[in-house]
Coordinates of C-alpha atoms in Angstrom, one line a residue:
M1 CA 121.6 123.8 -32.2
A2 CA 120.0 126.6 -34.8
L3 CA 116.8 124.5 -36.3
D4 CA 117.4 125.7 -39.6
D5 CA 120.5 122.6 -39.4
Y6 CA 117.1 120.1 -39.2
G7 CA 115.3 118.0 -41.3
F8 CA 113.6 115.5 -42.5
Y9 CA 116.8 113.0 -43.9
F10 CA 115.3 110.4 -46.7
E11 CA 118.5 107.9 -46.9
L12 CA 119.7 107.3 -50.8
A13 CA 117.9 104.2 -51.8
G14 CA 121.4 103.2 -54.2
R15 CA 120.7 99.3 -54.9
A16 CA 117.5 99.1 -52.8
G17 CA 114.7 98.1 -54.0
Y18 CA 111.6 101.0 -54.4
Q19 CA 109.3 101.1 -50.8
G20 CA 105.6 101.6 -51.8
P21 CA 103.2 103.8 -50.5
N22 CA 101.7 100.4 -48.8
D23 CA 102.8 100.1 -45.3
P24 CA 103.8 96.0 -44.5
S25 CA 104.2 96.0 -40.8
G26 CA 101.4 99.0 -40.9
E27 CA 99.5 95.4 -42.6
Y28 CA 99.3 94.2 -38.7
F29 CA 96.6 95.8 -37.9
T30 CA 94.6 96.9 -40.8
S31 CA 91.9 93.9 -40.1
K32 CA 91.4 96.0 -36.0
D33 CA 90.0 98.9 -35.3
L34 CA 92.3 102.1 -34.9
E35 CA 91.6 103.2 -31.1
Q36 CA 92.0 99.9 -30.1
S37 CA 95.5 98.6 -31.3
L38 CA 96.3 102.0 -31.3
T39 CA 95.5 102.6 -27.2
R40 CA 97.0 98.8 -26.5
E41 CA 100.0 99.8 -27.8
I42 CA 101.3 102.9 -26.8
I43 CA 100.2 101.4 -23.2
Q44 CA 102.1 99.0 -23.3
N45 CA 105.3 100.7 -24.8
S46 CA 104.5 102.8 -21.1
M47 CA 104.1 100.3 -18.9
D48 CA 107.3 98.0 -20.0
A49 CA 109.2 101.7 -19.4
R50 CA 107.9 101.7 -16.0
S51 CA 111.2 103.5 -13.6
E52 CA 111.6 101.0 -10.9
S53 CA 111.4 103.8 -8.5
Q54 CA 107.5 103.8 -9.8
E55 CA 104.4 102.2 -9.6
T56 CA 101.6 103.8 -11.5
V57 CA 102.6 104.8 -15.1
I58 CA 100.1 107.2 -15.9
V59 CA 99.0 108.1 -20.0
E60 CA 97.4 110.8 -20.9
F61 CA 95.1 111.4 -24.0
D62 CA 95.3 114.6 -25.3
L63 CA 93.2 116.0 -28.4
R64 CA 94.1 119.4 -29.9
E65 CA 94.1 121.9 -33.0
M66 CA 97.9 123.0 -34.5
R67 CA 98.9 124.7 -36.7
T68 CA 100.9 122.2 -39.2
D69 CA 103.4 125.8 -39.5
E70 CA 104.8 124.8 -36.0
I71 CA 105.6 121.5 -37.0
P72 CA 109.6 121.2 -36.9
G73 CA 110.4 119.7 -40.6
I74 CA 107.3 120.8 -42.1
A75 CA 108.5 122.4 -45.4
G76 CA 111.4 119.3 -46.4
L77 CA 108.8 117.0 -45.4
R78 CA 105.7 118.7 -48.2
V79 CA 108.5 118.7 -50.7
A80 CA 109.1 114.8 -49.7
A81 CA 105.1 114.2 -49.5
T82 CA 105.0 116.2 -53.3
Q83 CA 107.8 114.1 -55.1
A84 CA 106.7 110.6 -53.7
L85 CA 103.3 111.0 -54.6
E86 CA 105.0 111.9 -58.1
A87 CA 106.9 108.9 -57.8
S88 CA 104.5 106.7 -57.1
Q89 CA 102.1 106.5 -60.4
D90 CA 99.8 104.2 -60.2
L91 CA 100.1 102.1 -57.4
Q92 CA 98.0 100.6 -55.5
G93 CA 97.8 102.9 -52.0
K94 CA 98.8 105.3 -53.5
K95 CA 96.1 107.8 -51.8
Y96 CA 98.0 106.9 -48.3
L97 CA 100.5 109.9 -49.7
S98 CA 97.9 112.4 -51.7
D99 CA 96.5 112.5 -48.1
A100 CA 99.4 112.7 -46.4
L101 CA 100.2 115.8 -48.9
A102 CA 96.9 117.6 -48.3
A103 CA 97.8 116.9 -44.8
A104 CA 100.9 118.3 -44.6
R105 CA 99.3 122.0 -47.1
Q106 CA 96.5 122.1 -44.5
E107 CA 97.3 125.4 -41.8
V108 CA 95.3 123.6 -38.8
V109 CA 95.2 119.8 -37.7
P110 CA 94.1 118.3 -34.8
V111 CA 97.2 116.1 -32.9
L112 CA 96.7 113.3 -30.7
R113 CA 99.8 113.4 -28.1
V114 CA 99.6 110.8 -26.0
G115 CA 102.2 111.3 -22.8
D116 CA 103.1 109.2 -20.1
S117 CA 104.5 109.9 -16.5
G118 CA 105.9 107.1 -14.2
T119 CA 108.0 106.4 -17.2
K120 CA 111.9 106.1 -17.2
G121 CA 111.6 107.9 -21.0
L122 CA 113.4 106.8 -24.6
T123 CA 117.1 106.0 -23.4
G124 CA 119.5 104.6 -25.0
S125 CA 121.3 106.7 -27.6
E126 CA 120.2 107.5 -31.8
S127 CA 123.3 106.5 -32.9
K128 CA 122.6 103.3 -35.4
H129 CA 126.8 101.9 -33.4
D130 CA 123.2 101.8 -30.2
P131 CA 120.4 100.1 -33.3
H132 CA 119.0 98.1 -29.7
R133 CA 117.7 100.8 -27.4
P134 CA 115.1 101.5 -26.9
L135 CA 115.1 105.5 -28.6
S136 CA 116.7 104.1 -31.5
T137 CA 114.1 101.2 -31.7
L138 CA 111.4 103.3 -31.1
T139 CA 112.5 106.1 -33.6
R140 CA 113.9 103.8 -36.5
S141 CA 114.1 99.7 -36.3
T142 CA 111.5 97.5 -38.0
G143 CA 111.5 94.5 -36.9
A144 CA 114.0 94.8 -34.0
S145 CA 112.7 95.5 -29.7
S146 CA 114.1 97.0 -26.3
N147 CA 114.2 93.2 -24.6
E148 CA 115.1 96.7 -21.8
G149 CA 112.4 95.9 -19.1
D150 CA 109.3 93.6 -19.8
R151 CA 108.6 95.1 -23.2
G152 CA 106.2 92.6 -24.9
G153 CA 107.3 90.4 -28.3
S154 CA 110.0 89.8 -30.2
F155 CA 109.2 92.7 -33.1
G156 CA 109.0 95.6 -32.5
I157 CA 105.9 96.1 -35.0
G158 CA 104.0 98.0 -32.2
S159 CA 105.9 101.4 -33.5
A160 CA 103.5 100.9 -36.9
V161 CA 100.6 101.8 -35.1
G162 CA 101.1 105.5 -34.9
P163 CA 102.0 106.3 -38.7
L164 CA 99.5 104.5 -39.7
A165 CA 96.6 106.3 -37.2
S166 CA 98.3 109.8 -38.8
R167 CA 96.8 110.0 -41.9
M168 CA 100.3 113.0 -42.8
R169 CA 102.5 109.6 -41.7
T170 CA 104.7 111.4 -39.6
V171 CA 104.9 111.1 -35.4
A172 CA 107.4 112.0 -33.1
Y173 CA 108.6 111.7 -29.8
V174 CA 109.6 114.3 -27.0
S175 CA 111.7 112.5 -24.6
K176 CA 113.0 113.1 -21.1
R177 CA 114.8 110.5 -19.8
E178 CA 116.0 109.1 -16.4
G179 CA 120.1 110.7 -16.1
D180 CA 119.5 112.7 -18.5
P181 CA 118.7 116.1 -18.4
D182 CA 118.3 117.3 -21.5
V183 CA 114.9 116.8 -23.5
V184 CA 115.0 114.7 -27.0
Y185 CA 113.3 115.2 -29.6
A186 CA 112.6 112.9 -32.8
A187 CA 110.3 112.1 -35.4
M188 CA 109.6 110.2 -38.4
S189 CA 107.3 110.0 -41.3
R190 CA 106.8 106.7 -43.9
L191 CA 106.1 107.9 -47.4
A192 CA 107.2 105.7 -50.2
S193 CA 110.9 105.8 -52.3
F194 CA 111.0 109.1 -54.7
V195 CA 113.6 110.9 -57.5
D196 CA 114.9 113.7 -55.1
G197 CA 115.3 117.4 -57.0
A198 CA 119.1 116.2 -57.5
G199 CA 117.4 113.1 -59.8
E200 CA 118.5 110.5 -57.0
W201 CA 116.4 107.9 -55.4
R202 CA 115.8 108.3 -51.7
L203 CA 113.9 105.8 -49.2
G204 CA 111.3 106.2 -48.4
T205 CA 111.1 106.4 -45.0
G206 CA 113.0 109.7 -43.2
Y207 CA 114.1 110.8 -39.6
F208 CA 114.7 114.0 -37.9
T209 CA 117.5 114.5 -37.1
R210 CA 120.9 117.1 -37.8
L211 CA 121.3 117.4 -42.3
S212 CA 125.2 118.6 -41.9
R213 CA 126.0 115.7 -39.9
D214 CA 125.9 112.9 -42.6
D215 CA 128.1 110.3 -40.6
D216 CA 124.8 109.4 -38.3
F217 CA 121.9 110.1 -36.2
E218 CA 121.4 113.1 -33.9
Y219 CA 119.0 114.6 -32.6
L220 CA 117.2 117.9 -32.1
R221 CA 117.9 118.7 -28.3
N222 CA 115.8 121.1 -26.2
P223 CA 113.5 121.6 -28.5
E224 CA 109.9 124.0 -28.3
P225 CA 106.8 123.7 -27.5
L226 CA 104.4 121.9 -29.9
G227 CA 101.6 124.5 -30.1
D228 CA 99.8 124.9 -27.3
F229 CA 100.5 121.4 -25.8
P230 CA 102.4 121.3 -22.5
V231 CA 106.2 121.3 -22.2
R232 CA 107.9 117.8 -20.8
T233 CA 109.7 118.2 -18.1
E234 CA 109.5 115.2 -15.6
N235 CA 111.0 112.0 -17.0
G236 CA 108.5 110.2 -19.7
T237 CA 108.0 110.6 -23.6
D238 CA 105.1 111.7 -25.6
V239 CA 103.5 110.6 -29.3
Y240 CA 103.1 113.3 -31.3
I241 CA 100.3 112.1 -34.5
F242 CA 100.0 114.7 -36.6
D243 CA 96.4 115.2 -38.5
Y244 CA 95.2 112.1 -36.1
R245 CA 92.5 110.1 -38.2
E246 CA 89.7 109.1 -35.2
A247 CA 90.2 113.1 -34.7
G248 CA 86.0 113.7 -35.3
R249 CA 85.1 110.1 -35.2
S250 CA 84.3 109.2 -31.4
A251 CA 83.7 112.4 -29.3
G252 CA 85.2 112.6 -26.4
L253 CA 88.3 110.0 -27.0
V254 CA 85.3 107.4 -25.7
D255 CA 86.4 105.2 -28.1
V256 CA 90.4 105.1 -27.0
K257 CA 88.3 105.3 -23.5
R258 CA 86.8 101.7 -24.3
A259 CA 89.7 99.9 -25.2
A260 CA 91.9 101.2 -22.4
V261 CA 88.9 99.8 -19.7
E262 CA 89.0 96.7 -22.5
N263 CA 92.5 96.0 -22.3
F264 CA 93.5 96.8 -19.5
L265 CA 91.8 96.1 -16.9
V266 CA 93.4 94.3 -14.5
A267 CA 96.5 97.4 -14.1
I268 CA 93.7 99.8 -13.2
H269 CA 92.4 97.7 -11.0
R270 CA 95.4 97.0 -9.3
G271 CA 96.2 100.5 -9.5
R272 CA 99.5 99.8 -11.7
L273 CA 97.9 102.1 -14.8
I274 CA 95.9 105.5 -14.6
V275 CA 94.6 106.4 -17.7
K276 CA 93.5 110.2 -19.1
G277 CA 91.5 112.1 -21.6
R278 CA 91.9 115.4 -22.8
S279 CA 89.4 117.1 -26.0
E280 CA 87.7 120.1 -26.6
N281 CA 84.4 117.6 -25.6
G282 CA 86.3 117.4 -21.4
D283 CA 88.1 115.1 -19.7
W284 CA 87.7 112.3 -17.8
T285 CA 90.3 109.5 -15.5
L286 CA 90.3 106.3 -15.3
D287 CA 91.8 104.4 -12.0
R288 CA 91.8 102.6 -9.0
E289 CA 88.2 104.7 -8.0
T290 CA 86.6 105.5 -11.1
L291 CA 87.2 102.1 -13.2
G292 CA 83.9 100.5 -11.8
P293 CA 81.2 104.1 -12.0
T294 CA 82.9 104.1 -16.0
I295 CA 81.8 101.2 -16.4
D296 CA 78.4 100.7 -15.3
S297 CA 77.1 104.1 -17.4
D298 CA 79.4 102.8 -20.5
E299 CA 76.6 100.3 -22.0
E300 CA 79.1 99.0 -24.1
L301 CA 80.9 98.6 -21.3
V302 CA 78.4 96.7 -19.4
R303 CA 78.3 93.9 -21.8
T304 CA 81.5 93.5 -22.8
T305 CA 83.5 93.8 -19.6
R306 CA 81.5 94.5 -16.1
P307 CA 81.5 90.3 -15.8
F308 CA 85.9 90.3 -16.1
Y309 CA 85.6 93.1 -13.4
R310 CA 83.1 91.6 -10.7
A311 CA 85.7 88.6 -11.4
I312 CA 88.3 90.2 -10.3
T313 CA 86.5 92.2 -7.3
E314 CA 84.5 90.2 -6.1
S315 CA 85.8 86.2 -7.3
S316 CA 89.1 85.4 -4.4
P317 CA 91.5 83.7 -6.6
V318 CA 92.9 80.4 -7.7
I319 CA 96.3 80.1 -7.3
K320 CA 98.3 77.6 -8.1
T321 CA 102.2 77.2 -9.2
L322 CA 101.9 75.1 -12.9
R323 CA 105.2 73.3 -14.4
H324 CA 106.0 75.9 -17.1
I325 CA 105.0 78.9 -16.4
G326 CA 105.1 79.6 -12.4
E327 CA 103.0 80.1 -10.5
C328 CA 99.1 81.6 -12.1
Q329 CA 96.1 83.2 -10.7
L330 CA 92.4 82.6 -12.1
F331 CA 89.3 85.1 -10.8
V332 CA 85.4 83.4 -11.9
H333 CA 82.7 85.0 -11.9
V334 CA 79.5 83.1 -12.4
D335 CA 77.0 84.8 -13.6
D336 CA 72.7 83.8 -13.8
A337 CA 71.7 86.7 -15.9
L338 CA 74.6 86.9 -17.9
E339 CA 72.9 86.4 -22.0
K340 CA 75.9 83.9 -22.8
K341 CA 79.4 82.8 -21.7
L342 CA 82.3 85.6 -22.1
G343 CA 85.2 83.0 -21.6
T344 CA 89.0 83.5 -20.2
Q345 CA 90.8 86.8 -20.6
V346 CA 94.5 85.5 -20.0
M347 CA 97.0 87.9 -19.3
R348 CA 100.8 88.2 -18.4
K349 CA 103.0 90.5 -15.9
P350 CA 102.0 94.1 -17.7
L351 CA 98.3 93.0 -17.1
M352 CA 97.1 93.9 -20.6
K353 CA 94.5 91.8 -22.5
V354 CA 96.3 89.1 -25.0
Q355 CA 93.3 87.5 -25.6
T356 CA 90.2 86.1 -24.7
L357 CA 89.8 81.6 -24.4
P358 CA 86.9 80.2 -24.4
H359 CA 85.4 76.5 -23.2
A360 CA 83.7 73.7 -23.8
I361 CA 81.0 75.0 -20.7
H362 CA 78.0 75.8 -21.5
V363 CA 77.1 78.0 -18.1
P364 CA 77.4 82.1 -18.4
Y365 CA 80.9 82.6 -17.0
A366 CA 83.8 85.5 -17.0
A367 CA 87.4 84.4 -16.1
V368 CA 90.5 86.5 -15.9
F369 CA 93.5 84.6 -16.2
I370 CA 96.6 85.7 -15.3
C371 CA 100.6 85.4 -15.0
E372 CA 103.2 87.5 -13.3
D373 CA 105.9 84.5 -13.0
E374 CA 109.7 85.9 -14.0
K375 CA 109.4 83.0 -15.7
G376 CA 106.1 82.7 -16.9
N377 CA 105.8 86.0 -18.2
K378 CA 109.3 85.8 -20.1
L379 CA 108.5 82.1 -22.0
L380 CA 104.8 83.6 -23.2
R381 CA 105.5 87.0 -23.7
D382 CA 108.3 84.7 -26.8
I383 CA 105.1 83.3 -28.5
E384 CA 103.1 86.1 -28.9
P385 CA 102.5 87.7 -32.2
P386 CA 103.5 90.8 -32.9
T387 CA 100.3 92.1 -31.8
H388 CA 100.3 90.5 -28.6
D389 CA 97.3 89.0 -28.8
K390 CA 97.5 85.3 -28.9
W391 CA 99.5 82.7 -27.0
N392 CA 101.1 80.4 -30.0
N393 CA 100.8 76.5 -29.8
Q394 CA 102.0 76.1 -33.2
G395 CA 104.9 77.7 -35.2
P396 CA 108.7 78.7 -35.3
R397 CA 107.0 80.6 -32.0
S398 CA 104.9 78.8 -30.0
N399 CA 105.0 76.9 -27.0
K400 CA 102.8 73.9 -26.7
P401 CA 102.9 71.9 -24.0
A402 CA 102.9 75.5 -22.0
V403 CA 100.2 76.5 -23.4
D404 CA 98.0 73.2 -23.0
E405 CA 98.6 73.9 -19.4
I406 CA 97.2 76.6 -18.9
K407 CA 94.2 75.8 -20.9
R408 CA 93.8 72.3 -18.8
F409 CA 94.3 74.1 -15.6
I410 CA 91.1 77.1 -15.8
R411 CA 88.8 74.3 -17.7
E412 CA 89.1 71.6 -14.9
E413 CA 89.1 75.0 -12.4
L414 CA 86.0 76.0 -14.0
Q415 CA 84.1 72.5 -14.0
R416 CA 85.3 72.0 -9.8
I417 CA 83.7 75.8 -9.3
I418 CA 80.4 76.4 -11.7
P419 CA 78.9 73.8 -10.6
Q420 CA 79.7 75.3 -7.0
K421 CA 79.2 78.7 -7.3
L422 CA 75.4 77.6 -9.4
G423 CA 74.6 74.9 -6.1
Q424 CA 74.6 71.8 -8.4
T425 CA 71.8 73.1 -11.2
A426 CA 74.1 72.1 -14.3
T427 CA 72.9 69.8 -16.7
I428 CA 74.6 67.3 -19.5
K429 CA 75.0 68.5 -22.7
G430 CA 71.9 66.9 -24.5
L431 CA 69.2 68.7 -21.9
A432 CA 67.7 71.3 -25.3
K433 CA 65.8 68.5 -25.8
F434 CA 65.0 67.3 -22.7
L435 CA 67.0 64.6 -22.2
P436 CA 67.0 63.1 -18.5
I437 CA 70.5 63.8 -16.2
D438 CA 71.8 60.0 -16.8
L439 CA 69.8 57.7 -18.8
G440 CA 73.2 54.9 -17.9
T441 CA 74.8 53.5 -21.0
T442 CA 74.4 50.0 -23.0
N443 CA 77.0 47.5 -24.9
D444 CA 77.5 50.7 -27.4
G445 CA 77.7 53.6 -25.4
T446 CA 74.5 54.9 -25.8
N447 CA 71.6 55.8 -23.2
G448 CA 69.4 53.1 -24.8
T449 CA 67.4 55.9 -27.6
G450 CA 70.6 56.2 -29.9
A451 CA 71.8 59.2 -28.5
R452 CA 75.8 59.5 -27.0
R453 CA 76.8 60.4 -23.3
S454 CA 78.6 63.2 -24.3
R455 CA 82.2 63.1 -23.0
E456 CA 83.6 66.7 -24.0
P457 CA 85.1 68.5 -21.7
G458 CA 82.9 70.7 -19.3
G459 CA 79.8 69.2 -20.2
E460 CA 77.6 69.8 -17.6
K461 CA 75.2 72.9 -19.4
E462 CA 73.2 75.1 -18.2
T463 CA 69.7 74.6 -20.2
P464 CA 69.6 77.5 -23.3
V465 CA 66.8 80.5 -22.9
R466 CA 64.1 79.4 -24.8
L467 CA 61.5 81.5 -26.3
G468 CA 57.4 81.3 -25.9
R469 CA 56.0 77.7 -26.9
P470 CA 58.6 74.9 -26.9
E471 CA 58.7 72.5 -29.1
K472 CA 56.9 69.1 -29.8
Y473 CA 58.8 66.5 -29.1
G474 CA 58.1 62.1 -29.0
P475 CA 58.1 59.8 -26.5
L476 CA 61.1 58.9 -24.1
D477 CA 60.6 55.9 -21.9
W478 CA 64.2 55.9 -19.4
R479 CA 64.7 54.4 -15.8
T480 CA 66.6 55.1 -13.5
Q481 CA 68.9 54.5 -10.3
G482 CA 67.8 57.4 -8.4
A483 CA 65.7 61.2 -7.9
V484 CA 66.1 63.6 -11.3
S485 CA 65.0 66.3 -12.8
L486 CA 63.0 65.0 -16.7
P487 CA 62.3 68.6 -18.3
V488 CA 58.7 67.6 -19.5
V489 CA 56.7 69.9 -22.3
R490 CA 53.3 69.1 -23.1
Q491 CA 52.4 70.3 -26.7
G492 CA 48.9 69.8 -26.6
N493 CA 46.6 71.0 -29.7
P494 CA 49.2 72.0 -32.5
E495 CA 46.7 74.1 -33.6
G496 CA 45.7 76.1 -30.3
E497 CA 47.0 78.1 -27.2
D498 CA 48.6 75.2 -25.1
A499 CA 50.5 75.5 -21.9
G500 CA 53.9 75.6 -22.0
A501 CA 57.2 77.6 -20.4
A502 CA 60.4 79.9 -22.0
G503 CA 63.3 78.2 -21.3
G504 CA 65.0 77.8 -17.9
A505 CA 67.3 75.3 -15.7
P506 CA 66.7 72.4 -13.7
S507 CA 67.7 73.2 -10.5
R508 CA 68.6 69.6 -7.9
S509 CA 65.7 67.1 -8.0
H510 CA 63.7 66.1 -4.9
P511 CA 60.7 63.8 -3.9
T512 CA 58.0 65.6 -4.4
K513 CA 53.9 64.5 -4.1
G514 CA 53.8 63.5 -7.7
G515 CA 56.5 60.9 -8.3
G516 CA 59.5 59.3 -5.4
T517 CA 63.0 59.1 -5.9
G518 CA 64.1 56.1 -7.1
G519 CA 62.1 53.0 -9.4
S520 CA 60.7 53.4 -12.5
A521 CA 59.4 57.3 -13.8
A522 CA 58.3 58.0 -17.5
G523 CA 56.9 60.8 -19.1
S524 CA 56.1 61.6 -22.1
G525 CA 56.8 65.3 -24.5
Q526 CA 52.7 64.4 -25.2
G527 CA 51.4 65.5 -22.3
G528 CA 50.3 69.3 -21.4
S529 CA 47.4 71.1 -19.4
G530 CA 45.1 71.4 -21.4
D531 CA 43.9 75.1 -21.5
G532 CA 44.6 76.0 -24.2
D533 CA 41.1 78.0 -25.4
V534 CA 41.6 79.8 -22.1
P535 CA 42.1 83.9 -21.8
A536 CA 45.4 85.2 -20.5
S537 CA 43.7 85.8 -17.1
A538 CA 44.9 84.6 -13.2
G539 CA 42.0 85.0 -11.9
N540 CA 39.7 87.8 -10.5
G541 CA 40.4 89.8 -13.8
R542 CA 43.8 90.1 -13.7
I543 CA 46.0 89.9 -16.7
R544 CA 48.5 87.1 -16.7
I545 CA 51.9 87.7 -18.9
P546 CA 52.0 84.6 -21.1
A547 CA 55.1 82.8 -22.0
R548 CA 55.7 84.2 -25.2
S549 CA 56.1 87.7 -24.2
V550 CA 59.3 86.5 -21.7
K551 CA 62.9 85.4 -22.3
F552 CA 62.8 83.0 -19.5
R553 CA 66.2 81.1 -16.8
S554 CA 65.9 80.3 -13.8
F555 CA 68.7 78.9 -11.6
A556 CA 69.0 77.4 -7.7
D557 CA 71.3 79.2 -5.2
G558 CA 72.2 76.8 -3.4
Q559 CA 71.0 74.8 -0.6
D560 CA 68.3 76.5 0.9
G561 CA 65.0 76.5 -0.8
Y562 CA 66.2 80.2 -3.0
S563 CA 66.0 80.5 -6.5
T564 CA 66.9 83.0 -9.2
I565 CA 65.1 83.8 -11.9
V566 CA 65.6 85.8 -14.9
L567 CA 63.4 87.6 -16.7
T568 CA 63.3 89.9 -20.1
A569 CA 60.7 90.7 -21.5
L570 CA 60.3 90.4 -25.9
E571 CA 57.6 93.3 -25.5
D572 CA 56.2 96.0 -22.6
V573 CA 54.5 93.7 -20.5
T574 CA 52.1 94.4 -17.6
G575 CA 50.8 91.9 -15.4
D576 CA 50.9 88.0 -13.0
L577 CA 53.6 85.7 -13.9
E578 CA 52.3 82.3 -13.4
L579 CA 55.0 79.6 -12.2
M580 CA 55.1 75.7 -12.6
A581 CA 57.4 73.4 -12.0
M582 CA 58.3 71.0 -14.9
G583 CA 58.9 67.2 -15.2
A584 CA 58.4 66.2 -11.5
A585 CA 58.2 62.0 -12.2
N586 CA 54.9 60.9 -14.0
R587 CA 53.4 64.6 -13.5
E588 CA 54.3 66.7 -17.0
D589 CA 53.4 70.0 -15.3
F590 CA 52.0 70.9 -11.3
K591 CA 52.4 74.3 -9.4
V592 CA 53.7 75.8 -6.8
A593 CA 53.7 77.3 -4.1
I594 CA 55.9 80.4 -3.9
E595 CA 56.4 81.3 0.3
D596 CA 58.8 84.3 -0.5
A597 CA 59.9 86.3 -3.1
A598 CA 61.3 89.4 -4.0
V599 CA 63.4 91.6 -7.1
K600 CA 68.0 91.7 -6.6
T601 CA 69.6 95.0 -7.1
D602 CA 72.0 96.5 -6.8
D603 CA 71.0 98.2 -3.8
G604 CA 69.1 94.8 -2.2
L605 CA 66.5 92.9 -2.4
V606 CA 63.2 94.5 -3.1
P607 CA 60.1 92.0 -2.1
V608 CA 57.4 90.9 -4.6
S609 CA 54.3 90.5 -4.2
A610 CA 52.9 86.7 -4.4
R611 CA 50.5 84.3 -4.1
E612 CA 50.1 80.6 -4.3
S613 CA 52.2 79.8 -8.1
V614 CA 52.1 83.6 -9.7
L615 CA 54.6 87.0 -8.9
E616 CA 51.9 89.3 -9.0
D617 CA 51.8 93.2 -10.8
I618 CA 55.4 92.5 -13.0
M619 CA 55.7 95.3 -14.8
L620 CA 58.4 95.0 -18.0
Q621 CA 59.5 96.9 -20.5
R622 CA 60.7 95.6 -23.9
D623 CA 64.7 94.2 -23.7
E624 CA 64.4 94.8 -19.8
Q625 CA 66.0 92.4 -17.2
L626 CA 64.4 91.6 -14.0
R627 CA 66.4 89.4 -11.5
I628 CA 63.2 88.3 -8.8
R629 CA 64.5 85.9 -6.0
I630 CA 62.1 83.1 -4.7
K631 CA 61.5 80.0 -2.4
L632 CA 59.0 77.6 -2.7
G633 CA 57.0 76.1 -0.4
H634 CA 58.9 72.7 1.7
G635 CA 62.1 73.6 0.8
A636 CA 61.8 71.8 -2.6
Q637 CA 63.6 73.1 -5.7
Y638 CA 62.4 72.6 -9.6
R639 CA 62.7 73.5 -12.2
L640 CA 60.7 76.8 -13.3
G641 CA 58.5 77.3 -16.8
V642 CA 56.1 80.1 -17.6
K643 CA 52.1 79.3 -17.4
N644 CA 51.2 80.2 -20.9
G645 CA 47.7 82.5 -21.0

């Protein structure tokens, strides 16, 4: 069939209402990064269409320039865009039509091809009598989704992101389907209602089809190659986005690569998905082998994704069968070097991140929850919104019992796992005010000081990071039945530079020379070392690093007497770092004896020179982070701080 018998067909409006230039379905993505949305939706469609004979789906993002005259039906599209712009008058969104017309009139435009392999292709017929199969659903439907495979959600909203990413508002699909020797070409353009040359109103969405046939749709078969893009020869689908909006924003499609890692981390790690990028700035591949190095080489991915990657690669999963969704897995990574907790990524069978759930647990961690059970996958798919970024626990498309059960399971496992991994170093809410771990309660539920004990789930928390000199707190008297770790910091003369500490997490309580393990204990927030006028020196003419120059935290590693301290430089610093133990019974602070010290690196431990309570010759640049493993004398573990200069 001759190509000139095909073109974009815009249906007569009849009594239909005016279709404006704003695409309602596209509004789902306006609050999200376009490349994030595009990457999520297209890769998810490919994962859903995976062939039963294939374990791995490959998705390639290929950005090239292409002559607009090589786009099938471009002449008719230019006419329709001109008429739609004229009919829009001064409506909101008119600029979209102006941009579309300008793009269609250009000689050359950037085109993004997203092609997959290992998939079934767009199966089914394009006929109006077969609207529920993938070919018709993706290319023509609104508010519908094929039910084949593990497709996500019940709305065909994902097809909106393609035209949204196209300045021409036009997308083409080239697909070779299982069981069909032909390659099918489909395209659609979303403009706005217009008056044609015969004075008839037509709808704003056009479909590329055989124009001489007026009773049904008939898509082009075995098309010529588009530009210099590769010809489709194996089963799968190519999506062409004409005049790609983000073409000049991120060199080398780096934002697409980040979006693929952030949203399909587990699928890539498990070998279910390979993502490739190709542009004039070079090629890249994301697979099981390159995933880790890719994350480590990208500063943004190190911050947002590496902790989750460590969770799935370094921890054994908790496996449990839940009543509503069946079997699920939970991976938990606890990291004393994290600046904050990152929450729990949740996903189902396609292994795409749906959302990140927060929990009231303030120890730094990252966790991954996965449900691949067929029962759970179907239930969770049905309660996702069109953008597949939440499991609803309220509203018409929701299942509150199932979502609550998932959240409860995650919370309870975090509460069980985190204290074990931190060597029982966590303390209850209120540590920021230096309250002891357990004061006992009065009849009114308080601890006698007016502070009510935390009833919050996940109430065990890490101490917050503290910077520089501590704040002043008043006297606090209390009694306890057992050994405790009460951090008491002294604020001397407010005018001077008195001793202090830069944060730190309390370790397990141990008897020390300064106090016993039970009975009465008292401490005052008004004590201190009284060395406010002493210069910043560690003795023998050596320079001491002051507490105000670093952020500091400490954690007990376990039962072996070792602790880890985490230093982050607030400025370039060099010198000796003097540590002190804090809050041991009646003692306000006292020196510790460091027996062994080493810097933790990816390659192992590097010894650090230590003398009494001083780590010698520490060198840090601003914002650099150092993790040091130390062993204290007598095998004891204390709440540690930095001695002020």
